[in-house]
């Protein structure tokens, strides 16, 4: 029992220190290990398996919309990075530079890609000639590097895994349609697979991507009341096309610039899964993304027939399409329960000699600890129902949490009070002036998260300067 | 018709200039585009889709043997790379060095991983304590960088995609078992999925991996008679473990060093697919790896009902489990045939007004051009049979080609004659002395490809020095 205590005691309670709780979970659930390169993390099997599931499901959704995958170089020559003015200003300060190949100094420095707009522009310039070549809907799964000073596993690291989609279109409207389409793919994936409700909206100019006309975002709310930008989609208009000279001949044989987009989701979203669903016993994974959905744990496994029965149940559940394992290690059942809970495995099946005698087993949900004694011949059916119910309940709980952490602020005093005392999003009107965003950040540390697509008019004036309001903005502290 | 000619004329005939034929196919089949970074290639959708299929199928085979995927950092600190003496000597001359992060010079240079043994050693040192923690069977899918001077798409590039498996075991025997197991996974995958016959064997000490006790290889034979190393598997013994201090406590509570392996297959294998199966019309893809297995090409598609019928066939074939597309572009049928052949799509379905009237369609195999007129209600069955037959025939042809390009050499004159005049592998006995390998390379440009598992004794003496022979070796010119 001493050992069992140790595993749970190893995590700091969420209410005591949320940041420490997060770090503890990431480490104790064996998602991540630190490497000797500052800010670069190792994704261990359980961490990477979550990313694999995200990749497979998101990739299938991309392909349904006509996206094709490619692989672009890791390196960008300095001169190429510099071609689009806003873009280089945004990224140059935080890139890693390769200056030597073997023992030779390079004539031109190469940066390790922080994002690949410039590489895709170079490709599109080569392969797009006619309107028949459009659209190009390309994507790649890869890692990128940004030389961040302060890093945290999943949330901010020097190297991280992501996908980056880059498309080229004949018109602004086509590009805008793709931009919104991909934002909707992200939002739908978050809500239906990850059980994470999100706010869809547009970033203010201050917060948009370097080189974009418009950046759209989905914002999720973590359990500590801070927001996490969970996916972004950018419409570049023809800005990059003009900088790189990407033109096509239209149906009337006139040369036109292409219109481009890019959109990305990264391993950051794993941070969101942890901080939206986790609890003081560790990770809680939504059944649709869990690498292992069910852990069968034998009780008194040294007794005759127990391990065999556990294996039989595993095989039956696997046959029915579940991702299932048996923990037949020589640890105690209690220790196994703790581990299964720490790893966030959605459902546990307990099976011991008495259960076998009674022709039953015990199912326990990870999130609510709801326990059901189930006849063995109903196991697969009930397991399916419980997982489905858990998936839905997790979303409903997260949605209720988000809805109850929204504060409308009509005056600046209300606003400051909300940011200081009411964790979550603050809804307030804004005049459209960057100066107000800067003042708000200075005064409260809150930033504009987005101008939500679902606008409402809660007052006529900017919450900061009092001038006529242009838009409702969601504000908040953010990761 | 002028246009149609252009596409085929665009490739140099194989017999005229094999290297140029290869480059033409890679480019015209739109597998690869060059980037502005020397030696770094862009994988276009058709090229990357082949790699995706390789990844999915190989990954499933890995997982069946208990392999788990992880993600390791892109960078290796210089001091870490230097920990194992042979390893650093092998790789340091050809790595890319990051020296700046943002505007700051780094205290220690970081190399972009050329391979990740050192990173995995660092991880295993942290997470392996007890014999209960063994084995660790980890793998990652990623890209690596080697600063090659001369590069060719797929065959040798500065950056390339691969998988690298790295395992840790309690004993030498366990490590050896895993090393051979993975070599067999590669060989089976090549033969059964890629229709590429391979020779399994062990590398000589001169040709083995930097830091390995033993390197095993699969060697394939290209259409020009040159060999291509297609996958390797290394047993490190406890060499890395001693350099990095990776120890576990055994059942008797004694500290022991772990034994390690690594094994990899890369996008190089796509070069093998091209050079084993391609012809003067372009790529020929084995049905089991082709991203598109069947292309439906409507004839006289402006006529009523043709496009609808083509779409109906596509949908029927898709339903039956085939990867199928319709080419409904506004190009001529002849041009579409050329494109389908250039891209190596295994089967084409031709459907026009007369076919519809007769309730039939025409199936054409990419490799043999065998044409079959098929009743529409037998389409899916016949398509399946033809693809299966094509897969088998492709392997049989490649096997017959390899078998007929083997020359036994008993004297050095026979050896030199074989290398100069008989493309393919030369089988000859070897004394085990590196001096003979060096002399043979100097005299003939041929290198030792492997000591095959299937040994035979074709003479008693080394083909080079005449001393008593230790082993049969396959020799050849190689990529």
mmCIF file of N, CA, C and O in Angstrom, chain B residues 81-165:
data_model
loop_
_atom_site.group_PDB
_atom_site.id
_atom_site.type_symbol
_atom_site.label_atom_id
_atom_site.label_comp_id
_atom_site.label_asym_id
_atom_site.label_seq_id
_atom_site.Cartn_x
_atom_site.Cartn_y
_atom_site.Cartn_z
ATOM 1 N N UNK B 81 27.005 13.712 -28.880
ATOM 2 C CA UNK B 81 27.386 12.976 -30.097
ATOM 3 C C UNK B 81 28.753 12.322 -29.911
ATOM 4 O O UNK B 81 29.042 11.273 -30.475
ATOM 5 N N UNK B 82 29.605 12.976 -29.084
ATOM 6 C CA UNK B 82 30.987 12.505 -28.951
ATOM 7 C C UNK B 82 31.184 11.361 -27.959
ATOM 8 O O UNK B 82 32.291 10.854 -27.804
ATOM 9 N N UNK B 83 30.109 10.945 -27.296
ATOM 10 C CA UNK B 83 30.292 9.977 -26.221
ATOM 11 C C UNK B 83 30.758 8.607 -26.688
ATOM 12 O O UNK B 83 31.425 7.901 -25.955
ATOM 13 N N UNK B 84 30.330 8.199 -27.888
ATOM 14 C CA UNK B 84 30.765 6.885 -28.367
ATOM 15 C C UNK B 84 31.750 7.144 -29.499
ATOM 16 O O UNK B 84 31.407 7.720 -30.516
ATOM 17 N N UNK B 85 32.978 6.685 -29.325
ATOM 18 C CA UNK B 85 34.111 7.062 -30.157
ATOM 19 C C UNK B 85 33.941 6.714 -31.642
ATOM 20 O O UNK B 85 34.109 7.562 -32.524
ATOM 21 N N UNK B 86 33.592 5.451 -31.934
ATOM 22 C CA UNK B 86 33.449 5.048 -33.331
ATOM 23 C C UNK B 86 32.306 5.798 -34.007
ATOM 24 O O UNK B 86 32.381 6.164 -35.174
ATOM 25 N N UNK B 87 31.259 5.989 -33.212
ATOM 26 C CA UNK B 87 30.054 6.615 -33.746
ATOM 27 C C UNK B 87 30.349 8.052 -34.183
ATOM 28 O O UNK B 87 29.997 8.458 -35.289
ATOM 29 N N UNK B 88 31.017 8.797 -33.337
ATOM 30 C CA UNK B 88 31.289 10.202 -33.680
ATOM 31 C C UNK B 88 32.236 10.291 -34.876
ATOM 32 O O UNK B 88 32.071 11.141 -35.753
ATOM 33 N N UNK B 89 33.197 9.380 -34.940
ATOM 34 C CA UNK B 89 34.108 9.387 -36.095
ATOM 35 C C UNK B 89 33.355 9.138 -37.389
ATOM 36 O O UNK B 89 33.674 9.685 -38.434
ATOM 37 N N UNK B 90 32.327 8.278 -37.299
ATOM 38 C CA UNK B 90 31.539 7.954 -38.484
ATOM 39 C C UNK B 90 30.670 9.103 -38.949
ATOM 40 O O UNK B 90 30.474 9.296 -40.135
ATOM 41 N N UNK B 91 30.154 9.881 -37.992
ATOM 42 C CA UNK B 91 29.141 10.856 -38.376
ATOM 43 C C UNK B 91 29.557 12.323 -38.325
ATOM 44 O O UNK B 91 29.018 13.129 -39.080
ATOM 45 N N UNK B 92 30.483 12.678 -37.453
ATOM 46 C CA UNK B 92 30.806 14.100 -37.276
ATOM 47 C C UNK B 92 31.176 14.816 -38.582
ATOM 48 O O UNK B 92 30.776 15.961 -38.780
ATOM 49 N N UNK B 93 31.903 14.156 -39.504
ATOM 50 C CA UNK B 93 32.283 14.886 -40.723
ATOM 51 C C UNK B 93 31.105 15.276 -41.605
ATOM 52 O O UNK B 93 31.263 16.086 -42.503
ATOM 53 N N UNK B 94 29.946 14.695 -41.383
ATOM 54 C CA UNK B 94 28.851 14.975 -42.300
ATOM 55 C C UNK B 94 27.590 15.489 -41.610
ATOM 56 O O UNK B 94 26.484 15.223 -42.049
ATOM 57 N N UNK B 95 27.757 16.226 -40.521
ATOM 58 C CA UNK B 95 26.563 16.777 -39.877
ATOM 59 C C UNK B 95 26.456 18.282 -40.078
ATOM 60 O O UNK B 95 27.450 18.977 -40.320
ATOM 61 N N UNK B 96 25.215 18.764 -39.979
ATOM 62 C CA UNK B 96 24.941 20.200 -40.034
ATOM 63 C C UNK B 96 24.946 20.741 -38.610
ATOM 64 O O UNK B 96 24.374 20.123 -37.706
ATOM 65 N N UNK B 97 25.591 21.876 -38.418
ATOM 66 C CA UNK B 97 25.734 22.430 -37.071
ATOM 67 C C UNK B 97 24.915 23.694 -36.876
ATOM 68 O O UNK B 97 25.045 24.648 -37.632
ATOM 69 N N UNK B 98 24.095 23.695 -35.831
ATOM 70 C CA UNK B 98 23.389 24.904 -35.426
ATOM 71 C C UNK B 98 24.272 25.634 -34.423
ATOM 72 O O UNK B 98 24.693 25.040 -33.427
ATOM 73 N N UNK B 99 24.558 26.894 -34.723
ATOM 74 C CA UNK B 99 25.457 27.657 -33.841
ATOM 75 C C UNK B 99 24.791 28.886 -33.241
ATOM 76 O O UNK B 99 25.302 29.469 -32.301
ATOM 77 N N UNK B 100 23.647 29.286 -33.827
ATOM 78 C CA UNK B 100 22.929 30.453 -33.316
ATOM 79 C C UNK B 100 21.468 30.115 -33.061
ATOM 80 O O UNK B 100 20.840 29.428 -33.868
ATOM 81 N N UNK B 101 20.919 30.592 -31.937
ATOM 82 C CA UNK B 101 19.491 30.530 -31.663
ATOM 83 C C UNK B 101 18.993 31.959 -31.586
ATOM 84 O O UNK B 101 19.378 32.686 -30.677
ATOM 85 N N UNK B 102 18.160 32.358 -32.567
ATOM 86 C CA UNK B 102 17.801 33.777 -32.652
ATOM 87 C C UNK B 102 19.072 34.563 -32.909
ATOM 88 O O UNK B 102 19.858 34.222 -33.797
ATOM 89 N N UNK B 103 19.331 35.584 -32.097
ATOM 90 C CA UNK B 103 20.542 36.381 -32.324
ATOM 91 C C UNK B 103 21.701 35.967 -31.423
ATOM 92 O O UNK B 103 22.765 36.570 -31.450
ATOM 93 N N UNK B 104 21.467 34.930 -30.624
ATOM 94 C CA UNK B 104 22.507 34.564 -29.665
ATOM 95 C C UNK B 104 23.332 33.362 -30.097
ATOM 96 O O UNK B 104 22.805 32.352 -30.542
ATOM 97 N N UNK B 105 24.634 33.504 -29.927
ATOM 98 C CA UNK B 105 25.510 32.392 -30.219
ATOM 99 C C UNK B 105 25.344 31.340 -29.125
ATOM 100 O O UNK B 105 25.312 31.667 -27.936
ATOM 101 N N UNK B 106 25.213 30.085 -29.522
ATOM 102 C CA UNK B 106 25.014 29.027 -28.528
ATOM 103 C C UNK B 106 26.316 28.709 -27.813
ATOM 104 O O UNK B 106 27.389 28.744 -28.408
ATOM 105 N N UNK B 107 26.204 28.360 -26.538
ATOM 106 C CA UNK B 107 27.396 27.973 -25.787
ATOM 107 C C UNK B 107 27.962 26.665 -26.311
ATOM 108 O O UNK B 107 29.169 26.475 -26.383
ATOM 109 N N UNK B 108 27.042 25.761 -26.667
ATOM 110 C CA UNK B 108 27.490 24.496 -27.248
ATOM 111 C C UNK B 108 26.786 24.296 -28.588
ATOM 112 O O UNK B 108 25.582 24.504 -28.689
ATOM 113 N N UNK B 109 27.564 23.887 -29.593
ATOM 114 C CA UNK B 109 26.958 23.637 -30.895
ATOM 115 C C UNK B 109 26.000 22.457 -30.806
ATOM 116 O O UNK B 109 26.211 21.515 -30.047
ATOM 117 N N UNK B 110 24.959 22.498 -31.629
ATOM 118 C CA UNK B 110 24.027 21.383 -31.728
ATOM 119 C C UNK B 110 24.091 20.843 -33.147
ATOM 120 O O UNK B 110 24.074 21.614 -34.104
ATOM 121 N N UNK B 111 24.185 19.533 -33.295
ATOM 122 C CA UNK B 111 24.094 19.026 -34.653
ATOM 123 C C UNK B 111 22.665 18.597 -34.930
ATOM 124 O O UNK B 111 21.909 18.238 -34.030
ATOM 125 N N UNK B 112 22.270 18.736 -36.188
ATOM 126 C CA UNK B 112 20.967 18.218 -36.600
ATOM 127 C C UNK B 112 21.144 16.709 -36.743
ATOM 128 O O UNK B 112 22.065 16.262 -37.431
ATOM 129 N N UNK B 113 20.312 15.938 -36.098
ATOM 130 C CA UNK B 113 20.542 14.485 -36.000
ATOM 131 C C UNK B 113 20.833 13.850 -37.367
ATOM 132 O O UNK B 113 20.055 14.026 -38.310
ATOM 133 N N UNK B 114 21.936 13.107 -37.452
ATOM 134 C CA UNK B 114 22.192 12.300 -38.639
ATOM 135 C C UNK B 114 21.633 10.896 -38.421
ATOM 136 O O UNK B 114 21.411 10.137 -39.369
ATOM 137 N N UNK B 115 21.371 10.567 -37.166
ATOM 138 C CA UNK B 115 20.817 9.307 -36.671
ATOM 139 C C UNK B 115 20.750 9.525 -35.168
ATOM 140 O O UNK B 115 21.405 10.416 -34.639
ATOM 141 N N UNK B 116 19.955 8.734 -34.438
ATOM 142 C CA UNK B 116 19.657 9.140 -33.062
ATOM 143 C C UNK B 116 20.108 8.174 -31.969
ATOM 144 O O UNK B 116 19.556 8.192 -30.867
ATOM 145 N N UNK B 117 21.101 7.344 -32.243
ATOM 146 C CA UNK B 117 21.575 6.418 -31.207
ATOM 147 C C UNK B 117 21.864 7.153 -29.897
ATOM 148 O O UNK B 117 21.465 6.705 -28.818
ATOM 149 N N UNK B 118 22.567 8.268 -29.989
ATOM 150 C CA UNK B 118 23.003 8.948 -28.769
ATOM 151 C C UNK B 118 21.817 9.472 -27.962
ATOM 152 O O UNK B 118 21.813 9.421 -26.731
ATOM 153 N N UNK B 119 20.777 9.960 -28.667
ATOM 154 C CA UNK B 119 19.594 10.463 -27.961
ATOM 155 C C UNK B 119 18.838 9.324 -27.277
ATOM 156 O O UNK B 119 18.368 9.474 -26.147
ATOM 157 N N UNK B 120 18.725 8.197 -27.964
ATOM 158 C CA UNK B 120 18.043 7.067 -27.349
ATOM 159 C C UNK B 120 18.842 6.540 -26.155
ATOM 160 O O UNK B 120 18.267 6.129 -25.150
ATOM 161 N N UNK B 121 20.171 6.558 -26.276
ATOM 162 C CA UNK B 121 20.985 6.118 -25.131
ATOM 163 C C UNK B 121 20.710 6.985 -23.918
ATOM 164 O O UNK B 121 20.545 6.490 -22.802
ATOM 165 N N UNK B 122 20.647 8.288 -24.150
ATOM 166 C CA UNK B 122 20.386 9.221 -23.061
ATOM 167 C C UNK B 122 19.026 8.935 -22.422
ATOM 168 O O UNK B 122 18.866 8.954 -21.197
ATOM 169 N N UNK B 123 18.021 8.636 -23.272
ATOM 170 C CA UNK B 123 16.692 8.315 -22.756
ATOM 171 C C UNK B 123 16.713 7.002 -21.961
ATOM 172 O O UNK B 123 16.192 6.922 -20.845
ATOM 173 N N UNK B 124 17.327 5.983 -22.532
ATOM 174 C CA UNK B 124 17.337 4.677 -21.856
ATOM 175 C C UNK B 124 18.082 4.749 -20.523
ATOM 176 O O UNK B 124 17.716 4.078 -19.569
ATOM 177 N N UNK B 125 19.108 5.577 -20.488
ATOM 178 C CA UNK B 125 19.821 5.746 -19.217
ATOM 179 C C UNK B 125 18.867 6.268 -18.134
ATOM 180 O O UNK B 125 18.962 5.877 -16.976
ATOM 181 N N UNK B 126 17.930 7.120 -18.526
ATOM 182 C CA UNK B 126 16.982 7.685 -17.557
ATOM 183 C C UNK B 126 15.884 6.717 -17.165
ATOM 184 O O UNK B 126 15.436 6.701 -16.028
ATOM 185 N N UNK B 127 15.374 5.964 -18.137
ATOM 186 C CA UNK B 127 14.134 5.226 -17.855
ATOM 187 C C UNK B 127 14.321 3.722 -17.631
ATOM 188 O O UNK B 127 13.365 3.036 -17.306
ATOM 189 N N UNK B 128 15.543 3.237 -17.821
ATOM 190 C CA UNK B 128 15.777 1.807 -17.567
ATOM 191 C C UNK B 128 16.505 1.642 -16.234
ATOM 192 O O UNK B 128 17.615 2.157 -16.064
ATOM 193 N N UNK B 129 15.849 0.973 -15.292
ATOM 194 C CA UNK B 129 16.519 0.695 -14.014
ATOM 195 C C UNK B 129 16.591 -0.807 -13.746
ATOM 196 O O UNK B 129 17.604 -1.321 -13.323
ATOM 197 N N UNK B 130 15.465 -1.463 -14.022
ATOM 198 C CA UNK B 130 15.359 -2.867 -13.622
ATOM 199 C C UNK B 130 15.172 -3.760 -14.845
ATOM 200 O O UNK B 130 14.807 -3.291 -15.924
ATOM 201 N N UNK B 131 15.419 -5.046 -14.662
ATOM 202 C CA UNK B 131 15.158 -6.001 -15.747
ATOM 203 C C UNK B 131 13.685 -5.973 -16.133
ATOM 204 O O UNK B 131 13.336 -6.337 -17.256
ATOM 205 N N UNK B 132 12.821 -5.496 -15.212
ATOM 206 C CA UNK B 132 11.391 -5.361 -15.533
ATOM 207 C C UNK B 132 11.157 -4.294 -16.597
ATOM 208 O O UNK B 132 10.117 -4.290 -17.249
ATOM 209 N N UNK B 133 12.090 -3.356 -16.734
ATOM 210 C CA UNK B 133 11.930 -2.283 -17.732
ATOM 211 C C UNK B 133 12.359 -2.723 -19.133
ATOM 212 O O UNK B 133 12.259 -1.949 -20.085
ATOM 213 N N UNK B 134 12.860 -3.932 -19.237
ATOM 214 C CA UNK B 134 13.379 -4.398 -20.528
ATOM 215 C C UNK B 134 12.469 -5.464 -21.128
ATOM 216 O O UNK B 134 11.822 -6.187 -20.386
ATOM 217 N N UNK B 135 12.409 -5.626 -22.462
ATOM 218 C CA UNK B 135 13.106 -4.774 -23.419
ATOM 219 C C UNK B 135 12.379 -3.439 -23.644
ATOM 220 O O UNK B 135 11.206 -3.320 -23.310
ATOM 221 N N UNK B 136 13.084 -2.478 -24.198
ATOM 222 C CA UNK B 136 12.460 -1.269 -24.728
ATOM 223 C C UNK B 136 12.578 -1.367 -26.240
ATOM 224 O O UNK B 136 13.694 -1.432 -26.779
ATOM 225 N N UNK B 137 11.447 -1.379 -26.913
ATOM 226 C CA UNK B 137 11.445 -1.490 -28.370
ATOM 227 C C UNK B 137 10.849 -0.228 -28.975
ATOM 228 O O UNK B 137 9.674 -0.184 -29.309
ATOM 229 N N UNK B 138 11.679 0.813 -29.083
ATOM 230 C CA UNK B 138 11.180 2.108 -29.542
ATOM 231 C C UNK B 138 11.578 2.360 -30.995
ATOM 232 O O UNK B 138 12.610 1.882 -31.474
ATOM 233 N N UNK B 139 10.751 3.154 -31.648
ATOM 234 C CA UNK B 139 10.998 3.527 -33.040
ATOM 235 C C UNK B 139 10.527 4.962 -33.244
ATOM 236 O O UNK B 139 9.644 5.426 -32.539
ATOM 237 N N UNK B 140 11.130 5.676 -34.184
ATOM 238 C CA UNK B 140 10.530 6.946 -34.581
ATOM 239 C C UNK B 140 10.572 7.123 -36.093
ATOM 240 O O UNK B 140 11.472 6.637 -36.771
ATOM 241 N N UNK B 141 9.549 7.809 -36.610
ATOM 242 C CA UNK B 141 9.458 8.217 -38.006
ATOM 243 C C UNK B 141 9.847 9.681 -38.060
ATOM 244 O O UNK B 141 9.220 10.515 -37.404
ATOM 245 N N UNK B 142 10.866 10.015 -38.828
ATOM 246 C CA UNK B 142 11.334 11.397 -38.816
ATOM 247 C C UNK B 142 12.226 11.639 -40.028
ATOM 248 O O UNK B 142 12.321 10.800 -40.914
ATOM 249 N N UNK B 143 12.884 12.789 -40.067
ATOM 250 C CA UNK B 143 13.897 13.007 -41.090
ATOM 251 C C UNK B 143 15.242 13.188 -40.413
ATOM 252 O O UNK B 143 15.315 13.563 -39.241
ATOM 253 N N UNK B 144 16.303 12.860 -41.132
ATOM 254 C CA UNK B 144 17.659 13.075 -40.623
ATOM 255 C C UNK B 144 18.461 13.810 -41.684
ATOM 256 O O UNK B 144 18.062 13.876 -42.849
ATOM 257 N N UNK B 145 19.587 14.373 -41.253
ATOM 258 C CA UNK B 145 20.381 15.224 -42.145
ATOM 259 C C UNK B 145 21.828 14.741 -42.180
ATOM 260 O O UNK B 145 22.441 14.531 -41.129
ATOM 261 N N UNK B 146 22.343 14.526 -43.383
ATOM 262 C CA UNK B 146 23.757 14.191 -43.564
ATOM 263 C C UNK B 146 24.303 15.033 -44.702
ATOM 264 O O UNK B 146 23.741 15.035 -45.801
ATOM 265 N N UNK B 147 25.375 15.747 -44.407
ATOM 266 C CA UNK B 147 25.849 16.754 -45.340
ATOM 267 C C UNK B 147 26.588 16.154 -46.534
ATOM 268 O O UNK B 147 27.784 16.318 -46.685
ATOM 269 N N UNK B 148 25.852 15.463 -47.390
ATOM 270 C CA UNK B 148 26.431 14.793 -48.549
ATOM 271 C C UNK B 148 26.830 15.823 -49.612
ATOM 272 O O UNK B 148 26.155 16.815 -49.814
ATOM 273 N N UNK B 149 27.920 15.510 -50.305
ATOM 274 C CA UNK B 149 28.380 16.424 -51.374
ATOM 275 C C UNK B 149 27.560 16.216 -52.647
ATOM 276 O O UNK B 149 27.126 17.151 -53.292
ATOM 277 N N UNK B 150 27.415 14.939 -53.052
ATOM 278 C CA UNK B 150 26.705 14.642 -54.290
ATOM 279 C C UNK B 150 25.379 14.012 -53.942
ATOM 280 O O UNK B 150 25.335 13.053 -53.169
ATOM 281 N N UNK B 151 24.305 14.555 -54.480
ATOM 282 C CA UNK B 151 23.001 14.060 -54.074
ATOM 283 C C UNK B 151 22.156 13.685 -55.289
ATOM 284 O O UNK B 151 22.353 14.206 -56.375
ATOM 285 N N UNK B 152 21.252 12.733 -55.064
ATOM 286 C CA UNK B 152 20.276 12.342 -56.086
ATOM 287 C C UNK B 152 18.967 12.017 -55.394
ATOM 288 O O UNK B 152 18.960 11.392 -54.330
ATOM 289 N N UNK B 153 17.839 12.431 -55.987
ATOM 290 C CA UNK B 153 16.545 12.247 -55.332
ATOM 291 C C UNK B 153 16.361 10.807 -54.836
ATOM 292 O O UNK B 153 16.651 9.863 -55.580
ATOM 293 N N UNK B 154 15.931 10.662 -53.625
ATOM 294 C CA UNK B 154 15.696 9.391 -52.933
ATOM 295 C C UNK B 154 16.992 8.648 -52.578
ATOM 296 O O UNK B 154 17.108 8.115 -51.493
ATOM 297 N N UNK B 155 17.968 8.620 -53.508
ATOM 298 C CA UNK B 155 19.122 7.738 -53.312
ATOM 299 C C UNK B 155 20.117 8.308 -52.319
ATOM 300 O O UNK B 155 20.707 7.576 -51.520
ATOM 301 N N UNK B 156 20.325 9.605 -52.389
ATOM 302 C CA UNK B 156 21.295 10.232 -51.505
ATOM 303 C C UNK B 156 20.913 11.693 -51.417
ATOM 304 O O UNK B 156 20.994 12.421 -52.408
ATOM 305 N N UNK B 157 20.438 12.119 -50.249
ATOM 306 C CA UNK B 157 20.089 13.530 -50.136
ATOM 307 C C UNK B 157 20.521 14.045 -48.772
ATOM 308 O O UNK B 157 20.802 13.264 -47.866
ATOM 309 N N UNK B 158 20.634 15.359 -48.674
ATOM 310 C CA UNK B 158 21.107 15.964 -47.433
ATOM 311 C C UNK B 158 20.111 15.687 -46.304
ATOM 312 O O UNK B 158 20.489 15.320 -45.208
ATOM 313 N N UNK B 159 18.834 15.842 -46.613
ATOM 314 C CA UNK B 159 17.804 15.452 -45.656
ATOM 315 C C UNK B 159 17.013 14.299 -46.263
ATOM 316 O O UNK B 159 16.728 14.310 -47.460
ATOM 317 N N UNK B 160 16.714 13.288 -45.464
ATOM 318 C CA UNK B 160 15.818 12.260 -45.962
ATOM 319 C C UNK B 160 14.910 11.747 -44.852
ATOM 320 O O UNK B 160 15.218 11.880 -43.668
ATOM 321 N N UNK B 161 13.771 11.209 -45.265
ATOM 322 C CA UNK B 161 12.807 10.646 -44.325
ATOM 323 C C UNK B 161 13.159 9.193 -44.075
ATOM 324 O O UNK B 161 13.590 8.488 -44.986
ATOM 325 N N UNK B 162 12.950 8.750 -42.850
ATOM 326 C CA UNK B 162 13.179 7.346 -42.539
ATOM 327 C C UNK B 162 12.466 6.980 -41.264
ATOM 328 O O UNK B 162 11.785 7.815 -40.648
ATOM 329 N N UNK B 163 12.630 5.741 -40.844
ATOM 330 C CA UNK B 163 12.284 5.341 -39.491
ATOM 331 C C UNK B 163 13.558 4.801 -38.894
ATOM 332 O O UNK B 163 14.384 4.213 -39.599
ATOM 333 N N UNK B 164 13.738 5.030 -37.606
ATOM 334 C CA UNK B 164 14.880 4.459 -36.910
ATOM 335 C C UNK B 164 14.370 3.791 -35.639
ATOM 336 O O UNK B 164 13.806 4.418 -34.766
ATOM 337 N N UNK B 165 14.563 2.475 -35.587
ATOM 338 C CA UNK B 165 14.201 1.736 -34.393
ATOM 339 C C UNK B 165 15.413 1.616 -33.491
ATOM 340 O O UNK B 165 16.543 1.454 -33.970
#
